[in-house]
Coordinates of C-alpha atoms and ligand atoms in Angstrom, one line a residue:
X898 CA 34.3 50.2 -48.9
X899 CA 31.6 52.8 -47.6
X900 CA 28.1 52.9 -48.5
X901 CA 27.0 54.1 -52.0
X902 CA 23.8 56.2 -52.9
X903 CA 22.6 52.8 -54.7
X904 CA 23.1 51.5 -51.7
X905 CA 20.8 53.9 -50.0
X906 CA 18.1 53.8 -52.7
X907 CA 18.4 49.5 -52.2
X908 CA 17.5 50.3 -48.5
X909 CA 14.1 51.4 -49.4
X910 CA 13.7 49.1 -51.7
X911 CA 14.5 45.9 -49.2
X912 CA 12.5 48.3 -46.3
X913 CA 15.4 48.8 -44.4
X914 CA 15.6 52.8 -42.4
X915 CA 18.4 54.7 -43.2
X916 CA 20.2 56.6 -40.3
X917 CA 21.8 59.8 -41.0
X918 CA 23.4 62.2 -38.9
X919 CA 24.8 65.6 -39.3
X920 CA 28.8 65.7 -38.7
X921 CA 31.3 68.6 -39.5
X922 CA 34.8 67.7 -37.9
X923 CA 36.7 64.5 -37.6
X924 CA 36.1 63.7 -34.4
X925 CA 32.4 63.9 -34.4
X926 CA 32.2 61.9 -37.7
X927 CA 34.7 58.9 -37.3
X928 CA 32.6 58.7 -34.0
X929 CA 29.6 58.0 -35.8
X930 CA 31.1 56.6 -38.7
X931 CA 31.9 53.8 -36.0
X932 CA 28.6 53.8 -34.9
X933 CA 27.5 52.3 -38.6
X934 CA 25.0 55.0 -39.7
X935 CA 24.5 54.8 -43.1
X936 CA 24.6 58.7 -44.2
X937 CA 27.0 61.5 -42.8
X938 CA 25.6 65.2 -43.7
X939 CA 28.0 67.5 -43.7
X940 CA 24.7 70.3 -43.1
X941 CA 25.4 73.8 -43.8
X942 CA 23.3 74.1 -40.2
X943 CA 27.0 73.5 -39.1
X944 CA 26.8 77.7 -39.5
X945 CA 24.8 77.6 -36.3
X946 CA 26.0 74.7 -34.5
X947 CA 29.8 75.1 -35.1
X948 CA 30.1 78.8 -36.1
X949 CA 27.3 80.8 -34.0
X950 CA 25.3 82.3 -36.7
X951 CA 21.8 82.5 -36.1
X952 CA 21.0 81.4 -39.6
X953 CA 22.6 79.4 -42.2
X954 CA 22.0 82.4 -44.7
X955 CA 25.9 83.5 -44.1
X956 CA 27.8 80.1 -44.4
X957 CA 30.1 79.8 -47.5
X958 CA 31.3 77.3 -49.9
X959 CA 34.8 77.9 -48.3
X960 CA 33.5 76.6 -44.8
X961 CA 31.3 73.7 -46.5
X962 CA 34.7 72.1 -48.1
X963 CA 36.4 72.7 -45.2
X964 CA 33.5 70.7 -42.9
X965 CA 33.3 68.2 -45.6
X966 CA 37.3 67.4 -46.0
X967 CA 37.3 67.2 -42.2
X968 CA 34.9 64.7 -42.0
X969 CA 36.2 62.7 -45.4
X970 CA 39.4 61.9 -43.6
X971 CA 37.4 60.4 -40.9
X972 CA 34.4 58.1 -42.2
X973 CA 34.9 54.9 -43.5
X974 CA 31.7 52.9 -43.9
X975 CA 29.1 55.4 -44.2
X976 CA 27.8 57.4 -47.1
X977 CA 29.2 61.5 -47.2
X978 CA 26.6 63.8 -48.2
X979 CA 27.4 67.8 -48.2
X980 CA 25.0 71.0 -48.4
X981 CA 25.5 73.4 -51.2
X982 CA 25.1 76.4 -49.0
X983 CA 22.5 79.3 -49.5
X984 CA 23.1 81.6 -52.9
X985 CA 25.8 78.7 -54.1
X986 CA 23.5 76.7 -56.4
X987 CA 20.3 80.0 -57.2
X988 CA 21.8 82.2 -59.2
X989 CA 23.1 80.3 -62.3
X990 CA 23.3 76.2 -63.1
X991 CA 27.1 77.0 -64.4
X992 CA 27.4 78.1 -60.3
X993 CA 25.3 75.2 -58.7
X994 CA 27.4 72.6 -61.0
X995 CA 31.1 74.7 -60.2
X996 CA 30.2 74.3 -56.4
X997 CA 28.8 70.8 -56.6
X998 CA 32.5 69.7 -57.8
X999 CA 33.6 71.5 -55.3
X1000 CA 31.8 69.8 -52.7
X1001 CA 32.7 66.4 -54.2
X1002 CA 36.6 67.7 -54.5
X1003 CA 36.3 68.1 -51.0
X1004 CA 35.6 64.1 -50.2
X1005 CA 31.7 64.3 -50.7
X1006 CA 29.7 61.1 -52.6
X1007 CA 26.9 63.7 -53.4
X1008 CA 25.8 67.2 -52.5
X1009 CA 22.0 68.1 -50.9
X1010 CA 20.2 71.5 -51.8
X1011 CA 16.9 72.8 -50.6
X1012 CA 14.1 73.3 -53.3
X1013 CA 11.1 71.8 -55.2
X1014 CA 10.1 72.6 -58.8
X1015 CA 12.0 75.0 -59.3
X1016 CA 14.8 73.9 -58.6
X1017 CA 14.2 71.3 -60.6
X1018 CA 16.3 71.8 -63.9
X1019 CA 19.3 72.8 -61.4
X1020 CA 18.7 69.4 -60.2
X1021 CA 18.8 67.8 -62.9
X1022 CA 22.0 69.4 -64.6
X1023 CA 24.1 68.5 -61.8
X1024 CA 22.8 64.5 -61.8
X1025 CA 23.6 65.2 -65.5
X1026 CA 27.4 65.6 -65.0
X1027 CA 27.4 62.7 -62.7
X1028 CA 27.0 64.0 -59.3
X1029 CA 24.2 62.5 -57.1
X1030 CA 21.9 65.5 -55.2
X1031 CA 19.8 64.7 -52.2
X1032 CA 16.6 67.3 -52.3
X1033 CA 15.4 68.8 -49.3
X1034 CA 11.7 70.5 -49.6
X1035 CA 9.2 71.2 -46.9
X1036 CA 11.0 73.8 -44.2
X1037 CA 13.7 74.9 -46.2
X1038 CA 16.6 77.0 -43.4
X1039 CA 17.7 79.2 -46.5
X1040 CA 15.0 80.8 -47.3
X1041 CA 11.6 79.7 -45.6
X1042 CA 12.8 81.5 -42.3
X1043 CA 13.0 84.8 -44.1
X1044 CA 9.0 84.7 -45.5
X1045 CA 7.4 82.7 -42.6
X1046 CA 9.6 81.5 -39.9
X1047 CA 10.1 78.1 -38.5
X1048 CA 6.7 76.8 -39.5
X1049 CA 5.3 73.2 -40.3
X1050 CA 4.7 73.0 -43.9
X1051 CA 1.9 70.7 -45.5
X1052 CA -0.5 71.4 -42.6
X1053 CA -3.8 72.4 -45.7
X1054 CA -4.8 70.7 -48.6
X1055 CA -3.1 72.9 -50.7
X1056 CA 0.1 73.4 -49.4
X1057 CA 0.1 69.3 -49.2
X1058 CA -0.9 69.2 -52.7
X1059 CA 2.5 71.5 -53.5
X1060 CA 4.8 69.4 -51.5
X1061 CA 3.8 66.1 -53.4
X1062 CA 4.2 68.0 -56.6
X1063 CA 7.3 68.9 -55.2
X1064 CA 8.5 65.8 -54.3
X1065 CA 7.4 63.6 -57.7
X1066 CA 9.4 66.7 -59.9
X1067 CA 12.5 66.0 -57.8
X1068 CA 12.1 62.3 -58.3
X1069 CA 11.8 63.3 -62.4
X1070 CA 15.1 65.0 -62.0
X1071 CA 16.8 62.0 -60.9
X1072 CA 17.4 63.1 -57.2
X1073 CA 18.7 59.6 -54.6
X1074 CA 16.5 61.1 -51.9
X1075 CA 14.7 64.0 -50.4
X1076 CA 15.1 65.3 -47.3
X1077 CA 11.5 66.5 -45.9
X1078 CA 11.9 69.2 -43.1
X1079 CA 8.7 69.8 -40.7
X1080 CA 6.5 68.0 -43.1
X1081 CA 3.5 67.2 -41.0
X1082 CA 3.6 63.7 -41.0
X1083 CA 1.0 62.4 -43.2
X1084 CA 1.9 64.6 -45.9
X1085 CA 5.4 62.6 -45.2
X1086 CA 3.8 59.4 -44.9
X1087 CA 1.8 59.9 -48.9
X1088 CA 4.9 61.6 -50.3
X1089 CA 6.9 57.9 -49.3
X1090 CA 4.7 55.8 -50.9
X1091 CA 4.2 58.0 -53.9
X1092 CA 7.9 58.1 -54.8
X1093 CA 10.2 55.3 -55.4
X1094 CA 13.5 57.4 -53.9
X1095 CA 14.2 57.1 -50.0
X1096 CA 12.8 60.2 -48.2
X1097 CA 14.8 61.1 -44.7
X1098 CA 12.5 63.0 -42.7
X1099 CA 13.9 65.9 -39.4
X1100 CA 10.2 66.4 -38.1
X1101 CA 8.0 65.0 -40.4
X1102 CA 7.2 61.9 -38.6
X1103 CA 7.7 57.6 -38.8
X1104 CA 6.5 57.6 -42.3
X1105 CA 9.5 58.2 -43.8
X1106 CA 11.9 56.0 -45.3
X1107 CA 14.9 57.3 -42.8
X1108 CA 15.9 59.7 -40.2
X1109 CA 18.1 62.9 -39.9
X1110 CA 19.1 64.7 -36.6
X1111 CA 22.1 67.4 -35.8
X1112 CA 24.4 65.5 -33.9
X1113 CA 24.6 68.5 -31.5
X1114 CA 20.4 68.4 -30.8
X1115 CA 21.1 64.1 -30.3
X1116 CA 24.1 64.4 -28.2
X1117 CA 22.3 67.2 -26.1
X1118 CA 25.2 70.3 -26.7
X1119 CA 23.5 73.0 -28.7
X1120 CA 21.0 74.8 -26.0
X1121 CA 19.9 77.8 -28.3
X1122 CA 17.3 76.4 -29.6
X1123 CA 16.1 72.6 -28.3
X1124 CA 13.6 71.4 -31.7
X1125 CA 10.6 69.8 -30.5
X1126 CA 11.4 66.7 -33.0
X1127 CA 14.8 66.5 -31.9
X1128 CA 15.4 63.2 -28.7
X1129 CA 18.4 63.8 -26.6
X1130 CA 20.1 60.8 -26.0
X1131 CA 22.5 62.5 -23.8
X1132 CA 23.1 65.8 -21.5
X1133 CA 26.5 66.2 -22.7
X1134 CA 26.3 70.5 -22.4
X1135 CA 26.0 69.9 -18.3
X1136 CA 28.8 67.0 -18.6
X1137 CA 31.2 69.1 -20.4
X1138 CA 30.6 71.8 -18.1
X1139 CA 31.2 69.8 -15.7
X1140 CA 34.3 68.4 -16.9
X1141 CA 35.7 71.8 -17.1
X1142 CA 35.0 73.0 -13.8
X1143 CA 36.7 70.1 -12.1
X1144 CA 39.7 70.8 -14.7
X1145 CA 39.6 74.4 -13.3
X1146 CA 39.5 73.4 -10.0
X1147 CA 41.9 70.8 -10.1
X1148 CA 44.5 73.5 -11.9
X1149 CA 43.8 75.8 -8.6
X1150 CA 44.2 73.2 -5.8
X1151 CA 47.1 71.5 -7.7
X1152 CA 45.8 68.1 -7.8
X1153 CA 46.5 68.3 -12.0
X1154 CA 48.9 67.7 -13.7
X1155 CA 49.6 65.1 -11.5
X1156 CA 53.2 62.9 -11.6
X1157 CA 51.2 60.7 -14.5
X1158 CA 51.0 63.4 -16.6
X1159 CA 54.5 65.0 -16.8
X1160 CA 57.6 64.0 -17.7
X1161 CA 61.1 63.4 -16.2
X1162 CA 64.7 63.8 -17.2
X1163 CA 67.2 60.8 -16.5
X1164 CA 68.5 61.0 -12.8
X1165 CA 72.7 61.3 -13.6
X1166 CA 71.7 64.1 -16.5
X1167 CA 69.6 66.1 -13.3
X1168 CA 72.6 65.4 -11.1
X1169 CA 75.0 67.0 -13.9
X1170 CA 72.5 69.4 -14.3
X1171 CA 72.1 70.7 -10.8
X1172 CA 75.9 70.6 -10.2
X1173 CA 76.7 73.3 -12.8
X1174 CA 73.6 75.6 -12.2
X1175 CA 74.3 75.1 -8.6
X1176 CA 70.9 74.2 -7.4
Ligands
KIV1807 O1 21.8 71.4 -42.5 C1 21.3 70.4 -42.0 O2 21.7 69.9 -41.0 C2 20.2 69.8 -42.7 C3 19.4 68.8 -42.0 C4 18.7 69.3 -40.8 C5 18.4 68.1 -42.9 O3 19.9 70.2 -43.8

């Protein structure tokens, strides 16, 4: 049985982080399904990391349920979360709950989208059907990049003053959690204690309730851009280019395949064989 979102709201409640981790293939998120974190996010940031966009403006709803029924198949234990992508959920609540479905049709337990107050009734329309939503407020990829760029949010009084609003109208309509993005951290820290919901921060500090990182930024294989917040637990761009040049190199000197990796006919069939061709 994998985790549920009550099961993620217990967490904070018994002070126990929550571990999440972006994943948008099979392989990736049985890995880390393995591993025993608690939330896999299928993240529409899979438009940069698996599709080369420089934005996640472009990814579509098609993409998202094909990322999220990948990684459905694979996880087991942990709790599937998927991002309505940008323009799927603004324009109309009919469109935001449509998609949501879709998301969960595709093998998601709830669906995350970016927004405070006013995205607050869509919120709450979609929790109203019975799908749980994840918020996400503070650096918002959809649509913060196109007014300010990748900036810290919450660094005055007002702007802090905003989030927390943010955050406690979420909370009102019935989100499990809120992602905060770039949050400095002691707007993150007040907005934790204010709220009873878990809040998973990328950037915003050890206040929050949990943790998020792109699997490509933790496993060291996305070099566009390296986030300051993001810790590389391994190299694995230089190993996997390493791994290919010895393949390369191996295919040119003809030490691969080697006898291990082919196959044989059985020695009378060859015999018959090479009588009639005459070789
Ligand atoms: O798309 C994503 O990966 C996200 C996380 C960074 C929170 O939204």
């Amino acid at each position: 049985m994998h985790k549920t979102v009550q099961d993620i709201i217990n967490m904070k409640r018994d002070e126990k982080k929550i571990s999440v981790i972006t994943s948008y293939d099979y392989t990736i998120g049985s890995l880390c399904d393995k591993a025993g974190i608690d939330i896999l996010l299928v993240g529409d940031s899979a438009g940069m990391v698996m599709l080369g966009y420089d934005t996640t403006i472009p990814v579509t709803m098609d993409q998202m349920c094909m990322f999220t029924e990948a990684v459905s198949r694979a996880r087991e234990k942990s709790l599937l979360v998927a991002d309505l992508p940008f323009m799927s959920y603004q324009v109309s609540i009919d469109d935001a709950i449509r998609n949501s479905g879709r998301l969960i049709k595709a093998g998601a337990d709830a669906v995350k989208l970016e927004g405070g107050t006013t995205m607050a009734e869509t919120i709450s329309a979609i929790v109203d059907v019975g799908i749980p939503v994840m918020g996400h407020i503070g650096l918002q990829p959809q649509t913060t990049i196109l007014s300010q760029g990748y900036k810290v949010q919450g660094k005055t009084k007002d702007a802090a003053l905003k989030l927390i609003e943010d955050a406690k109208e979420l909370e009102e309509a019935g989100v499990f959690s809120i992602a905060l993005e770039m949050v400095s951290h002691e707007v993150a820290e007040i907005i934790s204690e204010t709220i009873r919901v878990p809040t998973i921060g990328i950037g915003s500090g050890v206040g929050c309730n949990g943790q998020v990182l792109v699997v490509q930024d933790l496993l060291g294989m996305y070099d566009k851009i390296k986030p300051k917040f993001a810790k590389r637990y391994l190299n694995l761009s230089e190993d996997i280019v390493n791994a290919v040049e010895n393949y390369k190199k191996d295919i040119e000197i003809g030490t691969f395949p080697a006898k291990e990796n082919w196959f044989s006919m059985d020695d009378n069939e060859l015999k018959k064989l090479r009588e009639e061709i005459g070789r």
